[in-house]
XYZ file of C-alpha atoms in Angstrom:
337
model
C 2.484 8.523 -68.842
C 2.070 10.213 -65.505
C 3.945 9.447 -62.322
C 3.545 10.745 -58.782
C 4.957 10.153 -55.312
C 3.219 10.029 -51.924
C 4.261 13.091 -49.914
C 6.694 12.349 -47.109
C 4.397 13.936 -44.555
C 1.612 11.425 -45.376
C 4.016 8.485 -45.052
C 5.173 9.774 -41.674
C 1.569 10.108 -40.510
C 0.823 6.516 -41.492
C 3.877 5.309 -39.588
C 2.818 7.201 -36.482
C -0.696 5.804 -36.574
C 0.591 2.224 -36.879
C 2.804 2.825 -33.857
C -0.066 3.921 -31.593
C -0.737 1.537 -28.656
C -3.854 -0.616 -28.584
C -5.818 -1.309 -25.428
C -6.726 -4.661 -23.872
C -9.265 -4.599 -20.990
C -9.198 -8.304 -20.150
C -7.797 -7.672 -16.688
C -10.262 -4.938 -15.823
C -7.917 -2.051 -16.626
C -6.048 -0.743 -19.672
C -3.229 -3.004 -20.833
C -1.337 -1.397 -23.701
C 0.099 -3.356 -26.612
C 2.713 -1.251 -28.419
C 3.769 -2.178 -31.944
C 7.547 -2.043 -32.355
C 9.417 -1.007 -35.472
C 9.997 -4.644 -36.493
C 6.231 -5.376 -36.348
C 6.305 -7.269 -33.022
C 4.086 -6.354 -30.059
C 5.293 -5.438 -26.579
C 2.950 -5.250 -23.585
C 2.988 -2.388 -21.066
C 1.058 -2.502 -17.787
C 0.613 1.137 -16.714
C 0.485 2.370 -13.128
C -3.091 2.796 -11.904
C -4.696 6.160 -12.509
C -5.130 8.035 -9.219
C -8.758 8.251 -8.138
C -10.072 11.681 -7.226
C -11.928 11.855 -3.920
C -14.937 14.189 -4.164
C -15.159 15.018 -0.482
C -12.507 15.624 2.086
C -11.968 18.249 4.750
C -8.910 19.378 6.624
C -9.449 20.454 10.174
C -7.431 22.839 12.301
C -5.401 19.976 13.739
C -4.193 19.143 10.238
C -2.982 22.711 9.866
C -1.099 22.426 13.143
C 0.661 19.348 11.769
C 1.398 21.369 8.639
C 3.320 23.947 10.725
C 1.094 26.994 10.611
C -0.934 26.754 7.430
C -3.700 29.381 7.593
C -6.176 27.852 5.193
C -8.304 24.961 6.484
C -9.645 24.116 3.060
C -6.507 24.138 0.952
C -6.159 20.976 -1.114
C -2.709 19.588 -0.458
C -0.866 18.367 -3.488
C 0.979 15.073 -3.581
C 4.375 16.801 -3.638
C 3.695 18.582 -0.337
C 2.149 15.482 1.268
C 5.263 13.464 0.408
C 7.380 15.950 2.394
C 5.207 15.841 5.527
C 6.971 12.932 7.187
C 10.655 12.069 7.144
C 9.842 8.393 7.677
C 6.748 6.229 7.648
C 5.540 4.755 10.943
C 2.886 2.161 11.855
C 1.487 4.592 14.469
C 0.611 8.291 14.762
C -0.057 10.327 17.858
C -3.764 11.235 18.245
C -5.101 14.734 18.683
C -8.576 15.920 19.625
C -9.845 16.108 16.064
C -8.736 12.510 15.490
C -10.559 11.279 18.595
C -13.737 13.154 17.679
C -13.807 11.320 14.333
C -13.948 7.901 15.986
C -17.314 6.086 15.623
C -17.547 5.618 19.381
C -16.517 9.112 20.482
C -19.959 9.863 21.974
C -19.475 6.847 24.272
C -16.310 8.390 25.657
C -18.149 11.590 26.584
C -21.036 9.605 28.090
C -18.547 7.609 30.170
C -17.183 10.890 31.604
C -20.720 12.083 32.492
C -21.613 8.739 34.100
C -18.343 8.604 36.057
C -17.631 12.199 37.137
C -20.826 14.065 36.311
C -21.939 16.910 34.083
C -20.096 20.181 33.748
C -17.756 22.117 31.502
C -14.626 20.281 30.600
C -11.748 20.414 28.175
C -10.284 17.311 26.575
C -6.504 16.910 26.258
C -4.668 14.322 24.183
C -0.966 13.490 24.757
C -0.323 16.309 27.276
C 3.239 17.278 28.112
C 4.630 15.442 31.107
C 2.596 12.265 30.537
C 4.655 10.388 27.970
C 3.858 7.147 29.790
C 0.181 7.603 28.836
C 0.161 8.238 25.072
C -2.782 8.027 22.688
C -2.040 6.645 19.236
C -3.694 5.436 16.046
C -1.920 2.422 14.522
C -2.245 0.263 11.427
C -3.839 -3.109 12.303
C -1.580 -6.033 11.429
C -1.782 -7.434 8.841
C -3.536 -5.611 6.008
C -5.292 -8.297 3.949
C -5.096 -7.926 0.147
C -7.935 -9.653 -1.734
C -7.869 -10.813 -5.359
C -10.851 -9.357 -7.236
C -10.573 -10.898 -10.701
C -9.029 -13.646 -12.796
C -5.278 -13.411 -13.481
C -3.964 -12.838 -17.001
C -0.819 -14.974 -17.278
C 1.964 -15.838 -19.672
C 4.351 -18.793 -19.270
C 7.611 -19.503 -21.033
C 11.049 -21.014 -20.504
C 13.855 -18.495 -20.115
C 17.506 -19.137 -20.918
C 20.158 -18.076 -18.408
C 23.592 -17.544 -19.875
C 26.660 -18.619 -17.885
C 29.537 -16.262 -17.157
C 33.015 -16.761 -18.575
C 33.741 -19.239 -15.765
C 30.675 -21.378 -16.618
C 28.825 -20.252 -13.509
C 25.092 -19.472 -13.551
C 23.249 -17.468 -10.909
C 19.821 -19.118 -10.678
C 17.023 -17.056 -9.142
C 14.038 -19.215 -8.254
C 10.888 -18.311 -6.370
C 7.946 -15.972 -6.301
C 7.690 -12.191 -6.500
C 4.536 -10.150 -6.045
C 4.662 -6.420 -6.865
C 1.496 -4.496 -6.095
C 0.598 -1.089 -7.550
C -2.137 0.627 -5.545
C -4.398 3.714 -5.545
C -5.887 5.049 -2.323
C -9.594 5.401 -3.043
C -11.026 6.308 0.365
C -9.338 8.136 3.215
C -10.174 8.959 6.820
C -10.433 12.316 8.545
C -8.767 10.811 11.598
C -4.953 10.791 11.182
C -5.376 12.620 7.893
C -2.273 13.179 5.720
C -0.126 11.012 8.022
C 2.662 8.904 6.501
C 2.015 5.322 7.648
C 3.692 1.971 7.195
C 1.933 -1.381 7.482
C 2.396 -5.112 7.033
C 0.513 -6.362 3.956
C -0.485 -10.014 3.476
C -0.678 -10.885 -0.228
C -3.075 -13.490 -1.690
C -1.613 -16.780 -2.834
C -2.463 -17.268 -6.529
C -0.351 -20.450 -6.802
C -0.840 -23.977 -5.581
C 2.140 -23.703 -3.192
C 1.095 -23.703 0.443
C 4.399 -22.000 1.403
C 2.990 -18.794 -0.138
C -0.192 -18.752 1.989
C 1.333 -16.181 4.359
C 3.743 -14.170 2.236
C 3.865 -10.648 3.640
C 5.622 -7.371 2.902
C 5.904 -3.843 4.245
C 4.068 -1.013 2.489
C 4.209 2.754 3.041
C 1.339 5.103 2.220
C -0.096 8.523 2.987
C -3.651 8.808 4.326
C -4.761 11.350 1.730
C -6.456 11.300 -1.701
C -4.523 11.367 -4.969
C -1.872 9.058 -3.515
C -0.508 5.772 -4.796
C 1.941 3.322 -3.284
C 3.627 0.007 -4.080
C 4.292 -3.229 -2.238
C 6.836 -5.898 -3.092
C 6.793 -9.372 -1.565
C 9.299 -12.031 -2.546
C 10.782 -15.345 -1.443
C 13.286 -15.544 -4.307
C 16.535 -17.394 -3.613
C 19.706 -17.126 -5.714
C 21.947 -20.156 -6.180
C 25.339 -20.259 -7.836
C 25.400 -23.250 -10.220
C 28.271 -24.441 -12.367
C 27.747 -26.154 -15.713
C 30.167 -28.641 -17.172
C 31.361 -27.642 -20.648
C 30.759 -30.158 -23.470
C 32.857 -30.013 -26.662
C 31.031 -28.573 -29.667
C 28.034 -27.665 -27.534
C 26.787 -24.499 -25.861
C 25.737 -25.128 -22.259
C 23.179 -22.845 -20.637
C 20.607 -22.817 -17.846
C 16.886 -22.740 -18.457
C 14.023 -22.045 -16.076
C 10.241 -21.946 -16.285
C 8.851 -18.424 -15.770
C 5.206 -17.540 -15.304
C 4.156 -13.877 -15.135
C 0.654 -12.762 -14.184
C -1.294 -9.561 -13.645
C -4.156 -9.764 -11.128
C -6.643 -7.076 -10.002
C -6.948 -6.777 -6.224
C -8.044 -4.506 -3.396
C -7.629 -4.060 0.333
C -8.725 -2.149 3.419
C -6.385 -0.657 5.997
C -7.734 -0.459 9.538
C -6.424 2.279 11.829
C -7.118 1.517 15.492
C -6.965 4.069 18.317
C -5.621 3.161 21.761
C -4.341 5.032 24.770
C -5.433 7.790 27.100
C -7.514 10.953 26.894
C -7.848 13.514 29.665
C -11.025 15.245 30.875
C -10.280 18.454 32.757
C -13.294 19.990 34.606
C -13.580 23.620 35.628
C -14.340 22.611 39.183
C -12.925 19.864 41.372
C -15.143 16.860 41.961
C -15.114 13.307 43.301
C -16.245 10.339 41.231
C -19.987 9.846 41.419
C -19.538 6.284 42.695
C -17.382 7.466 45.648
C -18.604 10.996 46.539
C -16.574 11.121 49.786
C -13.254 10.419 48.074
C -10.735 13.001 46.967
C -11.759 15.709 44.521
C -9.803 16.458 41.400
C -10.176 18.501 38.224
C -8.455 16.122 35.849
C -9.400 12.510 35.126
C -8.129 10.099 32.517
C -9.843 7.462 30.413
C -8.196 4.671 28.497
C -9.910 4.507 25.118
C -9.903 0.721 24.777
C -11.392 0.277 28.283
C -14.514 2.177 27.175
C -14.591 1.249 23.501
C -13.959 -2.435 23.903
C -15.068 -3.182 20.325
C -12.195 -2.182 18.069
C -14.664 -1.107 15.374
C -15.834 1.744 17.616
C -12.325 3.193 17.735
C -11.273 2.502 14.138
C -11.086 4.264 10.800
C -10.500 2.679 7.402
C -8.490 3.505 4.292
C -9.485 1.706 1.067
C -7.204 0.971 -1.867
C -7.300 -0.997 -5.104
C -5.038 -1.751 -8.054
C -3.281 -4.797 -9.392
C -0.436 -7.214 -8.687
C 2.345 -8.177 -11.069
C 3.565 -11.647 -10.079
C 6.492 -13.733 -11.327
C 7.045 -17.395 -10.514
C 10.349 -19.009 -11.561
C 10.659 -22.786 -11.052
C 11.930 -26.032 -12.604
C 15.539 -25.055 -13.358
C 17.872 -27.330 -15.234
C 20.927 -26.843 -17.453
C 21.356 -28.294 -20.899
C 23.958 -28.376 -23.633
C 22.915 -27.678 -27.179
C 24.747 -28.368 -30.396
C 26.791 -25.364 -31.424
C 26.125 -25.457 -35.140
C 28.227 -23.181 -37.327
C 26.906 -22.401 -40.784
């Protein structure tokens, strides 16, 4: 009679293999199901994988913002980008490189030729001493987020335990947490830390959620991700009445969903740019009027169509939503075996 035992190393390998996560692509991205030690499955929705942009250039103005960087082609890592701004802002001051990246920039130059004539000039943006005539690029309000696929949802009733004084804090309402990758950036206002107002899609049948909005902060650069969180949750303090021989609790209906979505952030330029000629001249329309070297143009007066003075940042990802409704408390028999 022969007997043998399976080596411990083989048993350990089998356990490790059984613990590996499986993938579910129903929502259009990898949803991991992890098998726990007791044999049950738990679901993990990972953060989106950053998308690598194949083409981007940093101009000299970007180096000036970066306080003296010598290389105009250095790829900035996320860690350094995160340190560029102390706080996000809906607007950024323009510089010449930013203006030259606008779709309608040629129209601005043509306006100068038609108004003051040909000749050598220099263009100045936000010159010292003219703070009342700034030039900025701002996030258009709001940023519309669009659902791009069917939601994957789960619904269940959740018990809420009372505290020792039989009080229950009931949180009801809707929460939408978005996880986003920036997939396309602009050369204008590059690597600037922006904030914007994001309008989330309503995936429910409640009209009160048609205009739910939230603030989001992002960097206009590749390899960057950001999150948004919108919520209208309210918390109510409810007291349950104890019943002899029964355990009284609260219960609420909870629906969780994951939904793929995308959006486009519009940056719009407004304000003044200055044309400084080498020689003094009068406007062509009034040749006998006073002659000057410097003239100013308001961008939106020439580029009346906002598209001609805009740049766009694209992003995509998914939303995790939670809806908690239909609360009631109940008392259940407290059986003791």
